[in-house]
């Protein structure tokens, strides 16, 4: 069954962050995800989840100076103390908010002098994060980002990322399968959903190429939703797109999958 989570870092952004929970609830969502809750206390965020009856499916660990272009620390040899602090903080928030997984970003490595050192520190950092998360009953999610939007990001394709995840040898680390990024870098989406079954723990969606609502662009999302169903994926699909206008005005495609609005 297709179930949708609103990504509150990209949807309802005409409202302040905490008010986006109310907008998502009113629009019929039963779940949300977002990148960084850290400007607010756990209690403030929890109160908004609870008052709207929303589950939280994903948060990101702090990833550095986002506006300045930073995208995480895991593969950056000079940033291990920032990495450690970001994981400790994310585990506190995920635990306090009842969120089952944390997206740990790998970092922009195009200007790093030694890629072998980046890979070594990525493995060490991700293993450390996975073990701390496992102690708290949480999963780690790792996402390749397409190199058109995010040049120089450490991981950009699904299969090489899975190869790295395999080397971690940790049972609580999963691929974050963002269909938008995967279509741009890898393609063959339906077969990939089937082949990678069990390897992805979280899924995100958007239209390709413009990252707007999934009802436009080159992908047939009805067929993709069926493929995730057939593959037995029972998690939420994170709606991580830039709305063409006001978020609510672009949600007609989602209505059949939103329990509070489905007729
Ligand atoms: O940019 C993306 O696709 C993300 O999910 C960042 O967390």
PDB file of C-alpha atoms and ligand atoms in Angstrom:
ATOM      1  CA  UNK A   1       0.000   0.000   0.000  1.00  0.00           C
ATOM      2  CA  UNK A   2       1.384   3.397  -0.985  1.00  0.00           C
ATOM      3  CA  UNK A   3       1.797   5.683   2.010  1.00  0.00           C
ATOM      4  CA  UNK A   4       3.193   9.182   1.749  1.00  0.00           C
ATOM      5  CA  UNK A   5       5.239  11.313   4.147  1.00  0.00           C
ATOM      6  CA  UNK A   6       5.473  15.079   3.653  1.00  0.00           C
ATOM      7  CA  UNK A   7       9.033  16.368   3.597  1.00  0.00           C
ATOM      8  CA  UNK A   8       8.719  19.503   5.720  1.00  0.00           C
ATOM      9  CA  UNK A   9      12.042  20.907   4.536  1.00  0.00           C
ATOM     10  CA  UNK A  10      10.620  21.219   1.025  1.00  0.00           C
ATOM     11  CA  UNK A  11       6.811  21.284   1.349  1.00  0.00           C
ATOM     12  CA  UNK A  12       4.757  24.055   3.008  1.00  0.00           C
ATOM     13  CA  UNK A  13       7.844  26.288   3.106  1.00  0.00           C
ATOM     14  CA  UNK A  14       5.726  29.457   2.996  1.00  0.00           C
ATOM     15  CA  UNK A  15       5.059  28.680   6.693  1.00  0.00           C
ATOM     16  CA  UNK A  16       7.531  28.684   9.606  1.00  0.00           C
ATOM     17  CA  UNK A  17       8.919  25.196  10.294  1.00  0.00           C
ATOM     18  CA  UNK A  18       6.695  24.307  13.254  1.00  0.00           C
ATOM     19  CA  UNK A  19       3.540  25.428  11.461  1.00  0.00           C
ATOM     20  CA  UNK A  20       4.300  23.091   8.557  1.00  0.00           C
ATOM     21  CA  UNK A  21       3.266  20.137  10.764  1.00  0.00           C
ATOM     22  CA  UNK A  22      -0.231  21.603  11.070  1.00  0.00           C
ATOM     23  CA  UNK A  23      -0.403  22.190   7.315  1.00  0.00           C
ATOM     24  CA  UNK A  24       0.712  18.597   6.590  1.00  0.00           C
ATOM     25  CA  UNK A  25      -1.862  17.196   9.006  1.00  0.00           C
ATOM     26  CA  UNK A  26      -4.616  19.352   7.526  1.00  0.00           C
ATOM     27  CA  UNK A  27      -3.628  18.231   4.004  1.00  0.00           C
ATOM     28  CA  UNK A  28      -4.191  14.587   5.004  1.00  0.00           C
ATOM     29  CA  UNK A  29      -0.657  13.313   5.636  1.00  0.00           C
ATOM     30  CA  UNK A  30      -0.173  10.781   8.432  1.00  0.00           C
ATOM     31  CA  UNK A  31       3.631  11.036   8.389  1.00  0.00           C
ATOM     32  CA  UNK A  32       6.389  13.593   7.885  1.00  0.00           C
ATOM     33  CA  UNK A  33      10.150  13.712   7.404  1.00  0.00           C
ATOM     34  CA  UNK A  34      12.555  16.643   7.459  1.00  0.00           C
ATOM     35  CA  UNK A  35      16.230  17.442   7.342  1.00  0.00           C
ATOM     36  CA  UNK A  36      17.205  19.443  10.409  1.00  0.00           C
ATOM     37  CA  UNK A  37      14.991  19.996  13.465  1.00  0.00           C
ATOM     38  CA  UNK A  38      17.860  21.390  15.517  1.00  0.00           C
ATOM     39  CA  UNK A  39      16.713  25.014  15.781  1.00  0.00           C
ATOM     40  CA  UNK A  40      13.839  23.729  17.920  1.00  0.00           C
ATOM     41  CA  UNK A  41      13.749  21.674  21.097  1.00  0.00           C
ATOM     42  CA  UNK A  42      12.690  18.046  21.012  1.00  0.00           C
ATOM     43  CA  UNK A  43       9.642  18.998  23.112  1.00  0.00           C
ATOM     44  CA  UNK A  44       8.536  21.678  20.616  1.00  0.00           C
ATOM     45  CA  UNK A  45       8.780  19.322  17.653  1.00  0.00           C
ATOM     46  CA  UNK A  46       7.150  16.440  19.527  1.00  0.00           C
ATOM     47  CA  UNK A  47       4.210  18.623  20.492  1.00  0.00           C
ATOM     48  CA  UNK A  48       3.553  19.421  16.805  1.00  0.00           C
ATOM     49  CA  UNK A  49       3.819  15.768  15.792  1.00  0.00           C
ATOM     50  CA  UNK A  50       1.432  14.732  18.541  1.00  0.00           C
ATOM     51  CA  UNK A  51      -1.164  17.405  18.034  1.00  0.00           C
ATOM     52  CA  UNK A  52      -1.430  16.437  14.355  1.00  0.00           C
ATOM     53  CA  UNK A  53      -1.232  12.664  14.913  1.00  0.00           C
ATOM     54  CA  UNK A  54       1.847  12.486  12.678  1.00  0.00           C
ATOM     55  CA  UNK A  55       4.529   9.809  12.584  1.00  0.00           C
ATOM     56  CA  UNK A  56       8.097  10.907  11.925  1.00  0.00           C
ATOM     57  CA  UNK A  57       9.919   8.714   9.388  1.00  0.00           C
ATOM     58  CA  UNK A  58      13.308  10.383   8.873  1.00  0.00           C
ATOM     59  CA  UNK A  59      15.580  13.146  10.128  1.00  0.00           C
ATOM     60  CA  UNK A  60      19.052  14.103   8.937  1.00  0.00           C
ATOM     61  CA  UNK A  61      22.054  14.435  11.177  1.00  0.00           C
ATOM     62  CA  UNK A  62      23.359  18.016  11.179  1.00  0.00           C
ATOM     63  CA  UNK A  63      25.335  18.467   7.942  1.00  0.00           C
ATOM     64  CA  UNK A  64      27.265  21.717   8.486  1.00  0.00           C
ATOM     65  CA  UNK A  65      26.839  25.085   6.796  1.00  0.00           C
ATOM     66  CA  UNK A  66      24.021  24.178   4.386  1.00  0.00           C
ATOM     67  CA  UNK A  67      23.700  27.648   2.836  1.00  0.00           C
ATOM     68  CA  UNK A  68      27.476  27.678   2.370  1.00  0.00           C
ATOM     69  CA  UNK A  69      27.295  24.377   0.453  1.00  0.00           C
ATOM     70  CA  UNK A  70      28.304  21.884   3.140  1.00  0.00           C
ATOM     71  CA  UNK A  71      26.527  18.504   2.895  1.00  0.00           C
ATOM     72  CA  UNK A  72      27.725  16.444   5.830  1.00  0.00           C
ATOM     73  CA  UNK A  73      30.966  15.159   7.275  1.00  0.00           C
ATOM     74  CA  UNK A  74      31.203  11.355   6.986  1.00  0.00           C
ATOM     75  CA  UNK A  75      33.814  11.265   4.195  1.00  0.00           C
ATOM     76  CA  UNK A  76      35.748  14.335   5.315  1.00  0.00           C
ATOM     77  CA  UNK A  77      38.919  13.440   7.208  1.00  0.00           C
ATOM     78  CA  UNK A  78      39.214  16.856   8.905  1.00  0.00           C
ATOM     79  CA  UNK A  79      35.653  16.800  10.279  1.00  0.00           C
ATOM     80  CA  UNK A  80      35.507  13.806  12.586  1.00  0.00           C
ATOM     81  CA  UNK A  81      34.691  15.790  15.724  1.00  0.00           C
ATOM     82  CA  UNK A  82      31.826  17.574  13.903  1.00  0.00           C
ATOM     83  CA  UNK A  83      30.698  14.155  12.690  1.00  0.00           C
ATOM     84  CA  UNK A  84      30.681  12.673  16.195  1.00  0.00           C
ATOM     85  CA  UNK A  85      28.736  15.622  17.601  1.00  0.00           C
ATOM     86  CA  UNK A  86      26.182  15.457  14.777  1.00  0.00           C
ATOM     87  CA  UNK A  87      25.510  11.764  15.396  1.00  0.00           C
ATOM     88  CA  UNK A  88      25.099  12.181  19.147  1.00  0.00           C
ATOM     89  CA  UNK A  89      22.650  15.041  18.586  1.00  0.00           C
ATOM     90  CA  UNK A  90      20.689  13.186  15.890  1.00  0.00           C
ATOM     91  CA  UNK A  91      20.330  10.103  18.094  1.00  0.00           C
ATOM     92  CA  UNK A  92      18.948  12.281  20.910  1.00  0.00           C
ATOM     93  CA  UNK A  93      16.395  13.856  18.578  1.00  0.00           C
ATOM     94  CA  UNK A  94      15.418  10.632  16.822  1.00  0.00           C
ATOM     95  CA  UNK A  95      14.935   8.879  20.137  1.00  0.00           C
ATOM     96  CA  UNK A  96      12.959  11.748  21.651  1.00  0.00           C
ATOM     97  CA  UNK A  97      10.782  12.103  18.547  1.00  0.00           C
ATOM     98  CA  UNK A  98      10.122   8.405  17.932  1.00  0.00           C
ATOM     99  CA  UNK A  99      11.888   8.537  14.570  1.00  0.00           C
ATOM    100  CA  UNK A 100      13.257   5.136  13.457  1.00  0.00           C
ATOM    101  CA  UNK A 101      16.100   6.272  11.169  1.00  0.00           C
ATOM    102  CA  UNK A 102      18.705   8.963  10.601  1.00  0.00           C
ATOM    103  CA  UNK A 103      20.030  10.069   7.231  1.00  0.00           C
ATOM    104  CA  UNK A 104      23.769  10.583   7.629  1.00  0.00           C
ATOM    105  CA  UNK A 105      25.193  12.678   4.811  1.00  0.00           C
ATOM    106  CA  UNK A 106      28.610  11.868   3.361  1.00  0.00           C
ATOM    107  CA  UNK A 107      29.959  15.298   2.404  1.00  0.00           C
ATOM    108  CA  UNK A 108      31.357  17.137  -0.580  1.00  0.00           C
ATOM    109  CA  UNK A 109      34.753  15.627  -1.302  1.00  0.00           C
ATOM    110  CA  UNK A 110      35.692  17.118  -4.672  1.00  0.00           C
ATOM    111  CA  UNK A 111      38.380  19.340  -3.120  1.00  0.00           C
ATOM    112  CA  UNK A 112      39.731  16.727  -0.731  1.00  0.00           C
ATOM    113  CA  UNK A 113      43.372  15.927  -1.574  1.00  0.00           C
ATOM    114  CA  UNK A 114      43.218  12.182  -0.837  1.00  0.00           C
ATOM    115  CA  UNK A 115      40.145  10.188  -1.912  1.00  0.00           C
ATOM    116  CA  UNK A 116      41.471   6.983  -0.327  1.00  0.00           C
ATOM    117  CA  UNK A 117      41.525   8.796   3.009  1.00  0.00           C
ATOM    118  CA  UNK A 118      37.930   9.962   2.399  1.00  0.00           C
ATOM    119  CA  UNK A 119      36.819   6.394   1.842  1.00  0.00           C
ATOM    120  CA  UNK A 120      38.621   5.126   4.924  1.00  0.00           C
ATOM    121  CA  UNK A 121      37.162   7.805   7.168  1.00  0.00           C
ATOM    122  CA  UNK A 122      33.688   7.254   5.655  1.00  0.00           C
ATOM    123  CA  UNK A 123      33.833   3.560   6.578  1.00  0.00           C
ATOM    124  CA  UNK A 124      35.098   4.308  10.107  1.00  0.00           C
ATOM    125  CA  UNK A 125      32.555   7.071  10.690  1.00  0.00           C
ATOM    126  CA  UNK A 126      29.573   5.175   9.316  1.00  0.00           C
ATOM    127  CA  UNK A 127      30.431   2.070  11.365  1.00  0.00           C
ATOM    128  CA  UNK A 128      30.681   4.217  14.488  1.00  0.00           C
ATOM    129  CA  UNK A 129      27.338   5.899  13.692  1.00  0.00           C
ATOM    130  CA  UNK A 130      25.709   2.543  12.959  1.00  0.00           C
ATOM    131  CA  UNK A 131      26.855   1.070  16.265  1.00  0.00           C
ATOM    132  CA  UNK A 132      25.670   4.077  18.283  1.00  0.00           C
ATOM    133  CA  UNK A 133      22.353   4.021  16.407  1.00  0.00           C
ATOM    134  CA  UNK A 134      21.953   0.278  16.949  1.00  0.00           C
ATOM    135  CA  UNK A 135      22.359   0.775  20.700  1.00  0.00           C
ATOM    136  CA  UNK A 136      19.425   3.202  20.508  1.00  0.00           C
ATOM    137  CA  UNK A 137      17.351   0.863  18.297  1.00  0.00           C
ATOM    138  CA  UNK A 138      17.737   3.097  15.217  1.00  0.00           C
ATOM    139  CA  UNK A 139      18.729   2.622  11.577  1.00  0.00           C
ATOM    140  CA  UNK A 140      21.166   4.662   9.484  1.00  0.00           C
ATOM    141  CA  UNK A 141      20.112   5.750   6.003  1.00  0.00           C
ATOM    142  CA  UNK A 142      22.674   6.604   3.301  1.00  0.00           C
ATOM    143  CA  UNK A 143      21.674   8.420   0.125  1.00  0.00           C
ATOM    144  CA  UNK A 144      23.525   8.998  -3.153  1.00  0.00           C
ATOM    145  CA  UNK A 145      22.808  12.500  -4.532  1.00  0.00           C
ATOM    146  CA  UNK A 146      22.798  13.179  -8.253  1.00  0.00           C
ATOM    147  CA  UNK A 147      25.919  14.934  -9.466  1.00  0.00           C
ATOM    148  CA  UNK A 148      24.032  17.498 -11.552  1.00  0.00           C
ATOM    149  CA  UNK A 149      22.428  19.064  -8.455  1.00  0.00           C
ATOM    150  CA  UNK A 150      25.241  18.208  -6.077  1.00  0.00           C
ATOM    151  CA  UNK A 151      28.584  18.078  -7.903  1.00  0.00           C
ATOM    152  CA  UNK A 152      31.407  16.613  -5.853  1.00  0.00           C
ATOM    153  CA  UNK A 153      29.209  14.768  -3.355  1.00  0.00           C
ATOM    154  CA  UNK A 154      30.972  11.607  -2.141  1.00  0.00           C
ATOM    155  CA  UNK A 155      28.309   9.188  -3.438  1.00  0.00           C
ATOM    156  CA  UNK A 156      26.099   9.676  -6.480  1.00  0.00           C
ATOM    157  CA  UNK A 157      25.055   6.229  -7.782  1.00  0.00           C
ATOM    158  CA  UNK A 158      23.049   3.414  -6.236  1.00  0.00           C
ATOM    159  CA  UNK A 159      25.254   0.356  -6.883  1.00  0.00           C
ATOM    160  CA  UNK A 160      28.592   1.839  -5.734  1.00  0.00           C
ATOM    161  CA  UNK A 161      26.801   3.124  -2.619  1.00  0.00           C
ATOM    162  CA  UNK A 162      25.456  -0.363  -1.940  1.00  0.00           C
ATOM    163  CA  UNK A 163      28.944  -1.755  -2.360  1.00  0.00           C
ATOM    164  CA  UNK A 164      30.209   0.695   0.287  1.00  0.00           C
ATOM    165  CA  UNK A 165      27.262  -0.109   2.576  1.00  0.00           C
ATOM    166  CA  UNK A 166      28.120  -3.812   2.209  1.00  0.00           C
ATOM    167  CA  UNK A 167      31.655  -3.095   3.391  1.00  0.00           C
ATOM    168  CA  UNK A 168      30.284  -1.531   6.570  1.00  0.00           C
ATOM    169  CA  UNK A 169      28.974  -4.952   7.560  1.00  0.00           C
ATOM    170  CA  UNK A 170      26.294  -3.506   9.804  1.00  0.00           C
ATOM    171  CA  UNK A 171      22.701  -4.759   9.790  1.00  0.00           C
ATOM    172  CA  UNK A 172      21.084  -1.405  10.621  1.00  0.00           C
ATOM    173  CA  UNK A 173      22.434   0.538   7.618  1.00  0.00           C
ATOM    174  CA  UNK A 174      20.219   0.886   4.531  1.00  0.00           C
ATOM    175  CA  UNK A 175      20.190   2.666   1.209  1.00  0.00           C
ATOM    176  CA  UNK A 176      17.973   5.749   1.012  1.00  0.00           C
ATOM    177  CA  UNK A 177      16.468   5.233  -2.438  1.00  0.00           C
ATOM    178  CA  UNK A 178      15.541   8.656  -3.756  1.00  0.00           C
ATOM    179  CA  UNK A 179      13.849   7.913  -7.062  1.00  0.00           C
ATOM    180  CA  UNK A 180      14.592  11.430  -8.336  1.00  0.00           C
ATOM    181  CA  UNK A 181      18.352  11.101  -7.820  1.00  0.00           C
ATOM    182  CA  UNK A 182      18.344   7.479  -9.014  1.00  0.00           C
ATOM    183  CA  UNK A 183      16.556   8.278 -12.268  1.00  0.00           C
ATOM    184  CA  UNK A 184      19.070  11.026 -13.088  1.00  0.00           C
ATOM    185  CA  UNK A 185      22.134   8.903 -12.294  1.00  0.00           C
ATOM    186  CA  UNK A 186      21.096   5.284 -12.788  1.00  0.00           C
ATOM    187  CA  UNK A 187      17.701   4.892 -14.534  1.00  0.00           C
ATOM    188  CA  UNK A 188      16.048   1.486 -14.953  1.00  0.00           C
ATOM    189  CA  UNK A 189      13.895   2.373 -11.956  1.00  0.00           C
ATOM    190  CA  UNK A 190      11.366  -0.489 -11.926  1.00  0.00           C
ATOM    191  CA  UNK A 191      13.965  -3.230 -12.339  1.00  0.00           C
ATOM    192  CA  UNK A 192      16.128  -1.461  -9.747  1.00  0.00           C
ATOM    193  CA  UNK A 193      13.259  -1.418  -7.227  1.00  0.00           C
ATOM    194  CA  UNK A 194      12.917  -5.164  -7.725  1.00  0.00           C
ATOM    195  CA  UNK A 195      16.641  -5.943  -7.680  1.00  0.00           C
ATOM    196  CA  UNK A 196      17.470  -3.809  -4.643  1.00  0.00           C
ATOM    197  CA  UNK A 197      14.507  -5.065  -2.611  1.00  0.00           C
ATOM    198  CA  UNK A 198      15.522  -5.302   1.042  1.00  0.00           C
ATOM    199  CA  UNK A 199      18.531  -3.001   0.567  1.00  0.00           C
ATOM    200  CA  UNK A 200      16.584   0.254   0.790  1.00  0.00           C
ATOM    201  CA  UNK A 201      15.007   1.274   4.068  1.00  0.00           C
ATOM    202  CA  UNK A 202      13.624   4.632   3.017  1.00  0.00           C
ATOM    203  CA  UNK A 203      12.302   5.981  -0.281  1.00  0.00           C
ATOM    204  CA  UNK A 204      11.836   9.527  -1.561  1.00  0.00           C
ATOM    205  CA  UNK A 205      10.065  10.759  -4.694  1.00  0.00           C
ATOM    206  CA  UNK A 206       9.839  13.784  -7.010  1.00  0.00           C
ATOM    207  CA  UNK A 207       9.162  14.505 -10.660  1.00  0.00           C
ATOM    208  CA  UNK A 208      12.176  14.315 -12.978  1.00  0.00           C
ATOM    209  CA  UNK A 209      13.866  16.460 -14.235  1.00  0.00           C
ATOM    210  CA  UNK A 210      12.495  19.523 -12.437  1.00  0.00           C
ATOM    211  CA  UNK A 211      11.996  18.080  -8.923  1.00  0.00           C
ATOM    212  CA  UNK A 212       8.398  19.260  -8.808  1.00  0.00           C
ATOM    213  CA  UNK A 213       5.297  17.192  -8.007  1.00  0.00           C
ATOM    214  CA  UNK A 214       5.521  13.531  -9.134  1.00  0.00           C
ATOM    215  CA  UNK A 215       2.610  14.088 -11.555  1.00  0.00           C
ATOM    216  CA  UNK A 216       4.940  15.675 -14.126  1.00  0.00           C
ATOM    217  CA  UNK A 217       8.072  14.651 -15.950  1.00  0.00           C
ATOM    218  CA  UNK A 218       9.576  11.494 -17.341  1.00  0.00           C
ATOM    219  CA  UNK A 219       8.604   8.965 -14.640  1.00  0.00           C
ATOM    220  CA  UNK A 220       5.355   6.981 -14.384  1.00  0.00           C
ATOM    221  CA  UNK A 221       4.827   7.100 -10.629  1.00  0.00           C
ATOM    222  CA  UNK A 222       1.683   4.939 -10.642  1.00  0.00           C
ATOM    223  CA  UNK A 223       3.827   2.099 -12.033  1.00  0.00           C
ATOM    224  CA  UNK A 224       6.647   2.912  -9.596  1.00  0.00           C
ATOM    225  CA  UNK A 225       4.278   2.790  -6.605  1.00  0.00           C
ATOM    226  CA  UNK A 226       3.048  -0.618  -7.778  1.00  0.00           C
ATOM    227  CA  UNK A 227       6.639  -1.814  -8.107  1.00  0.00           C
ATOM    228  CA  UNK A 228       7.421  -0.799  -4.513  1.00  0.00           C
ATOM    229  CA  UNK A 229       4.269  -2.653  -3.407  1.00  0.00           C
ATOM    230  CA  UNK A 230       5.262  -5.762  -5.334  1.00  0.00           C
ATOM    231  CA  UNK A 231       8.736  -5.552  -3.787  1.00  0.00           C
ATOM    232  CA  UNK A 232       7.073  -5.616  -0.359  1.00  0.00           C
ATOM    233  CA  UNK A 233       8.236  -2.134   0.638  1.00  0.00           C
ATOM    234  CA  UNK A 234       5.886  -1.093   3.429  1.00  0.00           C
ATOM    235  CA  UNK A 235       7.516   2.164   4.510  1.00  0.00           C
ATOM    236  CA  UNK A 236       6.455   5.683   3.665  1.00  0.00           C
ATOM    237  CA  UNK A 237       7.482   7.400   0.443  1.00  0.00           C
ATOM    238  CA  UNK A 238       8.926  10.794   1.336  1.00  0.00           C
ATOM    239  CA  UNK A 239       7.546  13.593  -0.841  1.00  0.00           C
ATOM    240  CA  UNK A 240      10.760  15.548  -1.280  1.00  0.00           C
ATOM    241  CA  UNK A 241      10.028  17.967  -4.093  1.00  0.00           C
ATOM    242  CA  UNK A 242       9.819  21.688  -4.746  1.00  0.00           C
ATOM    243  CA  UNK A 243       6.113  22.456  -5.189  1.00  0.00           C
ATOM    244  CA  UNK A 244       5.249  24.379  -8.354  1.00  0.00           C
ATOM    245  CA  UNK A 245       3.234  26.808  -6.214  1.00  0.00           C
ATOM    246  CA  UNK A 246       1.411  26.552  -2.910  1.00  0.00           C
ATOM    247  CA  UNK A 247       1.916  22.973  -1.670  1.00  0.00           C
ATOM    248  CA  UNK A 248      -1.789  22.233  -1.185  1.00  0.00           C
ATOM    249  CA  UNK A 249      -2.596  23.338  -4.741  1.00  0.00           C
ATOM    250  CA  UNK A 250      -0.327  20.627  -6.149  1.00  0.00           C
ATOM    251  CA  UNK A 251      -1.552  17.684  -4.059  1.00  0.00           C
ATOM    252  CA  UNK A 252      -4.287  16.301  -6.349  1.00  0.00           C
ATOM    253  CA  UNK A 253      -1.943  13.462  -7.427  1.00  0.00           C
ATOM    254  CA  UNK A 254      -1.491  12.474  -3.760  1.00  0.00           C
ATOM    255  CA  UNK A 255      -5.151  12.438  -2.689  1.00  0.00           C
ATOM    256  CA  UNK A 256      -5.731   8.696  -3.356  1.00  0.00           C
ATOM    257  CA  UNK A 257      -2.803   7.876  -1.079  1.00  0.00           C
ATOM    258  CA  UNK A 258      -3.626  10.219   1.809  1.00  0.00           C
ATOM    259  CA  UNK A 259      -5.859   8.358   4.282  1.00  0.00           C
ATOM    260  CA  UNK A 260      -7.394  11.493   5.746  1.00  0.00           C
ATOM    261  CA  UNK A 261      -8.532  12.682   2.305  1.00  0.00           C
ATOM    262  CA  UNK A 262      -9.095   9.445   0.341  1.00  0.00           C
ATOM    263  CA  UNK A 263     -12.762   8.894  -0.369  1.00  0.00           C
TER     264      UNK A 263
HETATM  265  O1  LIG B   1      18.867  16.333  -1.180  1.00  0.00           O
HETATM  266  C1  LIG B   1      18.286  15.294  -0.885  1.00  0.00           C
HETATM  267  O2  LIG B   1      17.760  14.567  -1.729  1.00  0.00           O
HETATM  268  C2  LIG B   1      18.183  14.878   0.505  1.00  0.00           C
HETATM  269  O3  LIG B   1      17.456  13.947   0.806  1.00  0.00           O
HETATM  270  C3  LIG B   1      18.981  15.594   1.528  1.00  0.00           C
HETATM  271  O4  LIG B   1      18.828  15.000   2.747  1.00  0.00           O
END
